[in-house]
Coordinates of C-alpha atoms in Angstrom, one line a residue:
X1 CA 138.6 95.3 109.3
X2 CA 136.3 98.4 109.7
X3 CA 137.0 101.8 108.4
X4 CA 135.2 105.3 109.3
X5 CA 132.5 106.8 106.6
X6 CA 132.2 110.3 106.9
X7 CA 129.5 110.1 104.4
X8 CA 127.5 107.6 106.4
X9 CA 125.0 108.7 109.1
X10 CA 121.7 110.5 110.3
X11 CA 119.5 111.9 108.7
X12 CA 119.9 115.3 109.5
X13 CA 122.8 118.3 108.2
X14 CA 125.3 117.1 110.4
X15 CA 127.0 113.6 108.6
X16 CA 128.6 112.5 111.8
X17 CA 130.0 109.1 110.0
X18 CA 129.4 105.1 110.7
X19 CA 132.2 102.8 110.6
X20 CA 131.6 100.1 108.0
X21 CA 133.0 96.6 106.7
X22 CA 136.6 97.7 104.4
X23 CA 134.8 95.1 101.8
X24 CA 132.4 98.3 101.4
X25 CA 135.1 100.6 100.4
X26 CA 136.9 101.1 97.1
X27 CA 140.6 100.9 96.9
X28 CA 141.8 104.4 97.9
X29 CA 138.4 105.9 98.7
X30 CA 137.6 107.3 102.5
X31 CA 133.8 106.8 101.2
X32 CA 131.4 103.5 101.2
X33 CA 130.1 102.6 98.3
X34 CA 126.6 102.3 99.8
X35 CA 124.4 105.6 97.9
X36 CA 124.1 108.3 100.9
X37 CA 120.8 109.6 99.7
X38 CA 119.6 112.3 101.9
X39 CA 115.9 113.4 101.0
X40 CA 116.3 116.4 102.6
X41 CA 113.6 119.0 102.5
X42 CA 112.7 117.0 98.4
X43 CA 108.9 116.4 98.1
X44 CA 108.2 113.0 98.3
X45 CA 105.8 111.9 95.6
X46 CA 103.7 108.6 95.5
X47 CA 102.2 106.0 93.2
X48 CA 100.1 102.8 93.3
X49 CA 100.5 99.8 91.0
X50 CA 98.8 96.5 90.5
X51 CA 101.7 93.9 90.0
X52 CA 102.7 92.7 87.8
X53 CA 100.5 94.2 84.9
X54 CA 101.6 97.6 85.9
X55 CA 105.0 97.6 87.3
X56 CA 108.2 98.5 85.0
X57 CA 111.7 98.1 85.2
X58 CA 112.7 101.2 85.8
X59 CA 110.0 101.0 89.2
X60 CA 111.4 97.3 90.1
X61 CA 115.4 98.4 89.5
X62 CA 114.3 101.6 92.2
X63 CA 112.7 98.9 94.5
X64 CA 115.9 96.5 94.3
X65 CA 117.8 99.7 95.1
X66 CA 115.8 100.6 98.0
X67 CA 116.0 97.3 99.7
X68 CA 119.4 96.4 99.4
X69 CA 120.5 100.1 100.4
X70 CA 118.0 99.6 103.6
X71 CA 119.2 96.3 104.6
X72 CA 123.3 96.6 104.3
X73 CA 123.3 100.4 105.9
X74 CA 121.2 98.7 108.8
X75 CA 123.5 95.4 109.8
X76 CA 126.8 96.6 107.8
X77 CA 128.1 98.5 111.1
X78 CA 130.5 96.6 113.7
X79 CA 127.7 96.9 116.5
X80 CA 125.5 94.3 114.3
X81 CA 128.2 92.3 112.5
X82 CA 130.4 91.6 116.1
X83 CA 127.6 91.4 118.1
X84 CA 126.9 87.9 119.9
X85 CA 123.8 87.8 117.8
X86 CA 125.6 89.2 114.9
X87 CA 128.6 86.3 115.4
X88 CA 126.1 83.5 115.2
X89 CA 123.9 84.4 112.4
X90 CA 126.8 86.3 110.0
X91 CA 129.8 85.2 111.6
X92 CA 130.9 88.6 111.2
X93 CA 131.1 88.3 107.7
X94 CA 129.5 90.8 105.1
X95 CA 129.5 88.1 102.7
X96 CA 127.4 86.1 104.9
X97 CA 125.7 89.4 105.2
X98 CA 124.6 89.9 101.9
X99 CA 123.5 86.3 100.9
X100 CA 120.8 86.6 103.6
X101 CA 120.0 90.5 102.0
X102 CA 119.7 88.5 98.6
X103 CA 117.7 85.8 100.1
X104 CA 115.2 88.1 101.0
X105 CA 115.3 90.0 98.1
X106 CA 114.2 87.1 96.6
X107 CA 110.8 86.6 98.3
X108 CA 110.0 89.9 97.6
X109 CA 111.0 89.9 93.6
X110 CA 108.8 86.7 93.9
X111 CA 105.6 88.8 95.2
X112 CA 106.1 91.7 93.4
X113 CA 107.7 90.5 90.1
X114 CA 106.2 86.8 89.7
X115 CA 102.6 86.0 87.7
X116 CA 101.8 83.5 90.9
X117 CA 103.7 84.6 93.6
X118 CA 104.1 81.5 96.2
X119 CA 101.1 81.5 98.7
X120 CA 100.2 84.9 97.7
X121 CA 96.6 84.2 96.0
X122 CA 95.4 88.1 96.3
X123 CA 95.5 90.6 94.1
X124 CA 99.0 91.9 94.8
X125 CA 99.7 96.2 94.6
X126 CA 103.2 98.3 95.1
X127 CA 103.0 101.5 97.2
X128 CA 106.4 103.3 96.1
X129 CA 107.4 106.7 96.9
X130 CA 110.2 108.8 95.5
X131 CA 111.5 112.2 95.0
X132 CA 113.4 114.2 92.1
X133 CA 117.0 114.6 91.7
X134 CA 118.0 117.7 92.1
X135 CA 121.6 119.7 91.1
X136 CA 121.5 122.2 93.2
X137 CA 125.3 123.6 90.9
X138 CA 123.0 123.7 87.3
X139 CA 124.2 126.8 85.2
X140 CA 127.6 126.6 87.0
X141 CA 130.6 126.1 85.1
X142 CA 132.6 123.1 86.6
X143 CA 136.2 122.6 86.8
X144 CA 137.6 120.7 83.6
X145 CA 138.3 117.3 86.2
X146 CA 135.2 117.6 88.0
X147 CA 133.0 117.8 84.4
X148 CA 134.9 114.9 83.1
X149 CA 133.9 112.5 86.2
X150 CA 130.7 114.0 86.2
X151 CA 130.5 112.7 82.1
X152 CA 131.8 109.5 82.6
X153 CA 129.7 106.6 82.5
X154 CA 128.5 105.8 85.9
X155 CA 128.1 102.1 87.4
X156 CA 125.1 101.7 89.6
X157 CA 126.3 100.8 92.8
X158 CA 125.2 97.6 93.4
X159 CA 126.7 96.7 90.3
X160 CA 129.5 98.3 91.6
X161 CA 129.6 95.9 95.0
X162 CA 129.0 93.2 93.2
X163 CA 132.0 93.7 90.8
X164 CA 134.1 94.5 94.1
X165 CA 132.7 91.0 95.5
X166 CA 131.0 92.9 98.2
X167 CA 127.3 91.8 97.3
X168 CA 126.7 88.6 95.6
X169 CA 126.5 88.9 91.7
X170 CA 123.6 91.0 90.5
X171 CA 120.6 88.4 90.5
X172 CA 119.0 89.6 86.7
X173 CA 115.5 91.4 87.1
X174 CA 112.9 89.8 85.4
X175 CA 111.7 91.2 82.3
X176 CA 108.2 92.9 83.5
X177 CA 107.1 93.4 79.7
X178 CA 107.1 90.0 79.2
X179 CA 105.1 89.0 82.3
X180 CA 102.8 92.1 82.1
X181 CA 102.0 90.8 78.6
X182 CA 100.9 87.3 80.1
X183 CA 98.9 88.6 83.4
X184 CA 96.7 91.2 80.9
X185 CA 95.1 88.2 79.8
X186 CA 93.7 87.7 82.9
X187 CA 93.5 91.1 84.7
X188 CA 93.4 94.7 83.3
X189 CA 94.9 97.4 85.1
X190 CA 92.2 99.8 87.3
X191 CA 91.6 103.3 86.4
X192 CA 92.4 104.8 89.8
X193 CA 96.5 104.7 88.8
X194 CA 98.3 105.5 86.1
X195 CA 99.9 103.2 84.4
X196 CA 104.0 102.7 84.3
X197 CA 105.2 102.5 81.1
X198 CA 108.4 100.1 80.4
X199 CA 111.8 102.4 78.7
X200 CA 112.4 104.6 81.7
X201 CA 109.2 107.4 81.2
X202 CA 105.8 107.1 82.6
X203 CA 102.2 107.9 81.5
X204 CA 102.5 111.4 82.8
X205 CA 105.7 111.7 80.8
X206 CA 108.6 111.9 83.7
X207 CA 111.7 110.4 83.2
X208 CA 112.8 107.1 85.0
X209 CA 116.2 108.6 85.8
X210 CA 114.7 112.0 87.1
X211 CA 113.8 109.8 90.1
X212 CA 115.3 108.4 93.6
X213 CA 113.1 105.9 95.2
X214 CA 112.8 106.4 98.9
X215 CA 110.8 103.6 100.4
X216 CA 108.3 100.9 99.1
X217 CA 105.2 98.7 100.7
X218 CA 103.8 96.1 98.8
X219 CA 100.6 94.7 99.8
X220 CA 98.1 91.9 99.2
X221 CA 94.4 92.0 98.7
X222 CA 92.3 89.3 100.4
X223 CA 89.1 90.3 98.4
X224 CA 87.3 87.3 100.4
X225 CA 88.3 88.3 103.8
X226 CA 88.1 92.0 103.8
X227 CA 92.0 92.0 104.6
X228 CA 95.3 93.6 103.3
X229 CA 98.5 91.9 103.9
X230 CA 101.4 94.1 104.0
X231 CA 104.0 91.8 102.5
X232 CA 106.8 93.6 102.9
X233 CA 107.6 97.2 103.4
X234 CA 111.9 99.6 103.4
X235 CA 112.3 102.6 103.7
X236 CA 115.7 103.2 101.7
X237 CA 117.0 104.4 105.1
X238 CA 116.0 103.7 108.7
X239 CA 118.3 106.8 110.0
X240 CA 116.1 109.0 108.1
X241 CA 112.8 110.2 109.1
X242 CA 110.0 107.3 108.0
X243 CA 107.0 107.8 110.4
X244 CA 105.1 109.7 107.5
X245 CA 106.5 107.9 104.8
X246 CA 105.3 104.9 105.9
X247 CA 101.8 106.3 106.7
X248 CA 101.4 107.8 103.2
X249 CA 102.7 104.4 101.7
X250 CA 99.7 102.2 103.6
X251 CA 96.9 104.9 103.1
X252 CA 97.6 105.2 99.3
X253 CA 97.6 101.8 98.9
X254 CA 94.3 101.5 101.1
X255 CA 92.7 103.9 99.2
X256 CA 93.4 102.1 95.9
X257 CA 91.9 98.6 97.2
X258 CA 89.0 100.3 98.4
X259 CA 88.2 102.1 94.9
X260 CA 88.6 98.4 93.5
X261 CA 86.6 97.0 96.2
X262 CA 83.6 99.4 95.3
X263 CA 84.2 98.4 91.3
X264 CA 83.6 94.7 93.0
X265 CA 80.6 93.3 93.7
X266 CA 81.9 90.4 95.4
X267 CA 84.1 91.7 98.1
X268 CA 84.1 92.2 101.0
X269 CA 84.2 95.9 102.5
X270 CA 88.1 96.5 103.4
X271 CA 88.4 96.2 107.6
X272 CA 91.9 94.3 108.1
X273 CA 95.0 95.7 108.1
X274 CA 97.8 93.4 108.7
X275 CA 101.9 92.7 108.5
X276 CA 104.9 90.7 109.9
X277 CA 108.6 91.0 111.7
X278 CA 111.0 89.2 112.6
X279 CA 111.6 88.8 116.5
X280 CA 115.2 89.1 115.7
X281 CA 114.9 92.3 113.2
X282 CA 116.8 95.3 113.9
X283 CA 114.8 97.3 116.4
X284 CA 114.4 100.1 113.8
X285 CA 112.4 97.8 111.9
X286 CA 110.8 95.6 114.4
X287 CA 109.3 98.4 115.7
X288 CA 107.7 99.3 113.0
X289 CA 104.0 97.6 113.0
X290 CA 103.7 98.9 116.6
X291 CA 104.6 102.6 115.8
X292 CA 101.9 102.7 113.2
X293 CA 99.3 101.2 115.8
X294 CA 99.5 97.5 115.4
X295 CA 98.9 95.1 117.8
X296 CA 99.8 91.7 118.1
X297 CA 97.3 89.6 115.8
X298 CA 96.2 87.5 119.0
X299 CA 95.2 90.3 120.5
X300 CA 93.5 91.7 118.1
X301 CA 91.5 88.5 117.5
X302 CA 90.6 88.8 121.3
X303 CA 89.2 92.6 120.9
X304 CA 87.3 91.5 117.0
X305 CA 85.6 88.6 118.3
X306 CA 84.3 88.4 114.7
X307 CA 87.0 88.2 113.1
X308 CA 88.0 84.8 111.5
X309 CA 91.7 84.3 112.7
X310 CA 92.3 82.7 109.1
X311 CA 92.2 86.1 107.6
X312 CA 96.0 86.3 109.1
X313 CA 97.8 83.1 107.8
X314 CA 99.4 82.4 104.3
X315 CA 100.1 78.3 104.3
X316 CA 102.3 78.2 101.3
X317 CA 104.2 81.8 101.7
X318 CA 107.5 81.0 103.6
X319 CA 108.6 83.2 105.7
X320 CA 105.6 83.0 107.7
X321 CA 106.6 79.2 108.3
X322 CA 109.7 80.8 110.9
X323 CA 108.8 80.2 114.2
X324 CA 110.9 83.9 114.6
X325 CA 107.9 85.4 112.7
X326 CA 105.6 88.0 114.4
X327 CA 101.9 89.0 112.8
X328 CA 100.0 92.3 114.0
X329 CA 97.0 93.4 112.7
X330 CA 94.5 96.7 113.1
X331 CA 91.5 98.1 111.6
X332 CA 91.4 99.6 109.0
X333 CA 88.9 102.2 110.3
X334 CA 91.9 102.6 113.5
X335 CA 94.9 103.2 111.1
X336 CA 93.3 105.9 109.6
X337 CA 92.1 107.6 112.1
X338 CA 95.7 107.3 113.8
X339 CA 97.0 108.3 110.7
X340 CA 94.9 111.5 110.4
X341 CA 95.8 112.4 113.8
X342 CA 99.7 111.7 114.0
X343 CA 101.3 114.3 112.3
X344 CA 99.2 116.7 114.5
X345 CA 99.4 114.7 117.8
X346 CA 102.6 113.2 117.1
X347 CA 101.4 109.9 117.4
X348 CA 103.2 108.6 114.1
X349 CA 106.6 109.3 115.2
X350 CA 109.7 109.8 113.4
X351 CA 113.0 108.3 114.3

């Protein structure tokens, strides 16, 4: 039922192997097909966009990637899958697995990719962050076998699963051009980020496929209440170290809204910094929002006497309607200030 990955594991040099689902395996390979991407010692580089009007395909394909690599390297592991909680809600099953992975993936493709995203009214932006590929073997000859695999025509890897039967069928990304092209009519991207550009390059002129995408945030804008919703945020893996990924993610993106907050005469000075979890997460995501300061929103309502508790509801986006939701909130003037002292105090920690 289960067999041993060797490439599967922490973070660090030593690949000490997970034992995942046999659905995950090729015929005849030892290896997952899940991506192994290690970041190593890679600089991770960051952009913000404004979605939809600014957000490509090559951007939402590295986002898809990032999720789904996240989610099925988390619960794809026999400790998950045949635990009691595991039992009930998969039934041990990675096919049950994955439809709940593409479920989700759904609600976010809806806020990210969507003109009107359901019960999202804000301005909605994308915090990704990525680093370059590198081949560390360029100017070395190869063997005749290895150059021939290496110049065959590669099949993503979700493809890949989904051809296996592992993952469902690919769900077809929308085509961003197309929406971009109707949202322009009624918002024009800020000055403060460059602009994607659809056909795999980029305003400053990098190629799309130059690129691995590490971990994503994206974020809504209450202009009215002063607030920023963090929709939804992965890290491509939870086994690697996050704790300043994440931070970087949050504080670009805070530091775009509040550029377009001073080109806005009618909004509201950014103070509200907010998310949600699932009380039945994995504990390397549901402990998250507290890691990066955040308390639970009640409490925070108790120690911001001021602050309208409305700020922190969305009626008509879903998966706030699960009574297994959780909502935390901070300041905005807190987060950074924990932010500018984590890496120094180690208050942002790593896994």
């Amino acid at each position: 039922k289960y067999q041993l990955c060797s490439e599967c594991g922490g973070g660090g040099k030593s690949r000490t192997g997970k034992w995942r689902p046999r659905e995950l395996f090729e015929q005849s390979r030892k290896t997952c097909s899940l991506p192994h991407i290690r970041a190593g010692d890679a600089l991770a580089q960051y952009r913000v966009l404004e979605t939809p009007l600014e957000l490509s395909q090559e951007v939402l394909g590295g986002v898809r990637d990032v999720f789904f690599d996240c989610h099925l390297s988390l619960y794809a592991v026999p400790t998950v899958l045949e635990s009691p909680e595991g039992l009930a809600r998969y039934g041990g099953s990675v096919s049950r697995l994955r439809a709940e992975v593409d479920a989700l993936w759904g609600t976010v493709l809806d806020t990210i990719a969507s003109a009107s995203p359901a019960g999202l009214p804000g301005k909605l932006y994308l915090s990704v962050a990525w680093i370059d590929k590198r081949n560390r073997n360029r100017g070395k000859k190869k063997p005749p076998a290895v150059a021939a695999a290496r110049d065959r025509p590669k099949v993503p890897w979700l493809m890949r699963l989904a051809l296996e039967g592992s993952v469902a069928p690919m769900r077809p990304l929308p085509d961003m051009a197309a929406i971009a092209a109707g949202s322009s009519a009624r918002s024009e991207p800020s000055s403060s980020s460059p602009t994607m550009l659809g056909g795999g390059a980029t305003a400053d002129g990098e190629e799309a496929e130059d690129r691995v995408y590490m971990a994503f945030l994206a974020a809504e804008w209450d202009r009215a209440g002063g607030a920023l919703f963090m929709v939804q945020m992965a890290p491509r893996s939870v086994y690697q170290p996050t704790g300043e990924t994440y931070v970087e993610l949050v504080r670009r993106v805070l530091e775009r809204v509040r550029a377009d907050v001073r080109r806005d005469e009618g909004a509201r000075p950014l103070e509200h910094l907010w998310c949600w979890t699932r009380n039945q997460a994995h504990a390397r995501l549901r402990s998250v929002p507290e890691r990066l300061g955040f308390v639970p929103v009640e409490r925070y309502c108790r120690e911001h006497p001021d602050c309208d508790r409305d700020v922190f509801q969305r009626p008509g986006y879903l998966p706030l309607a699960d009574p297994d939701v959780a909502v935390f909130a901070t300041s905005v003037h807190d987060f950074l200030k924990l932010a500018g002292k984590g890496s120094r105090l180690g208050i942002i920690k790593s896994e």
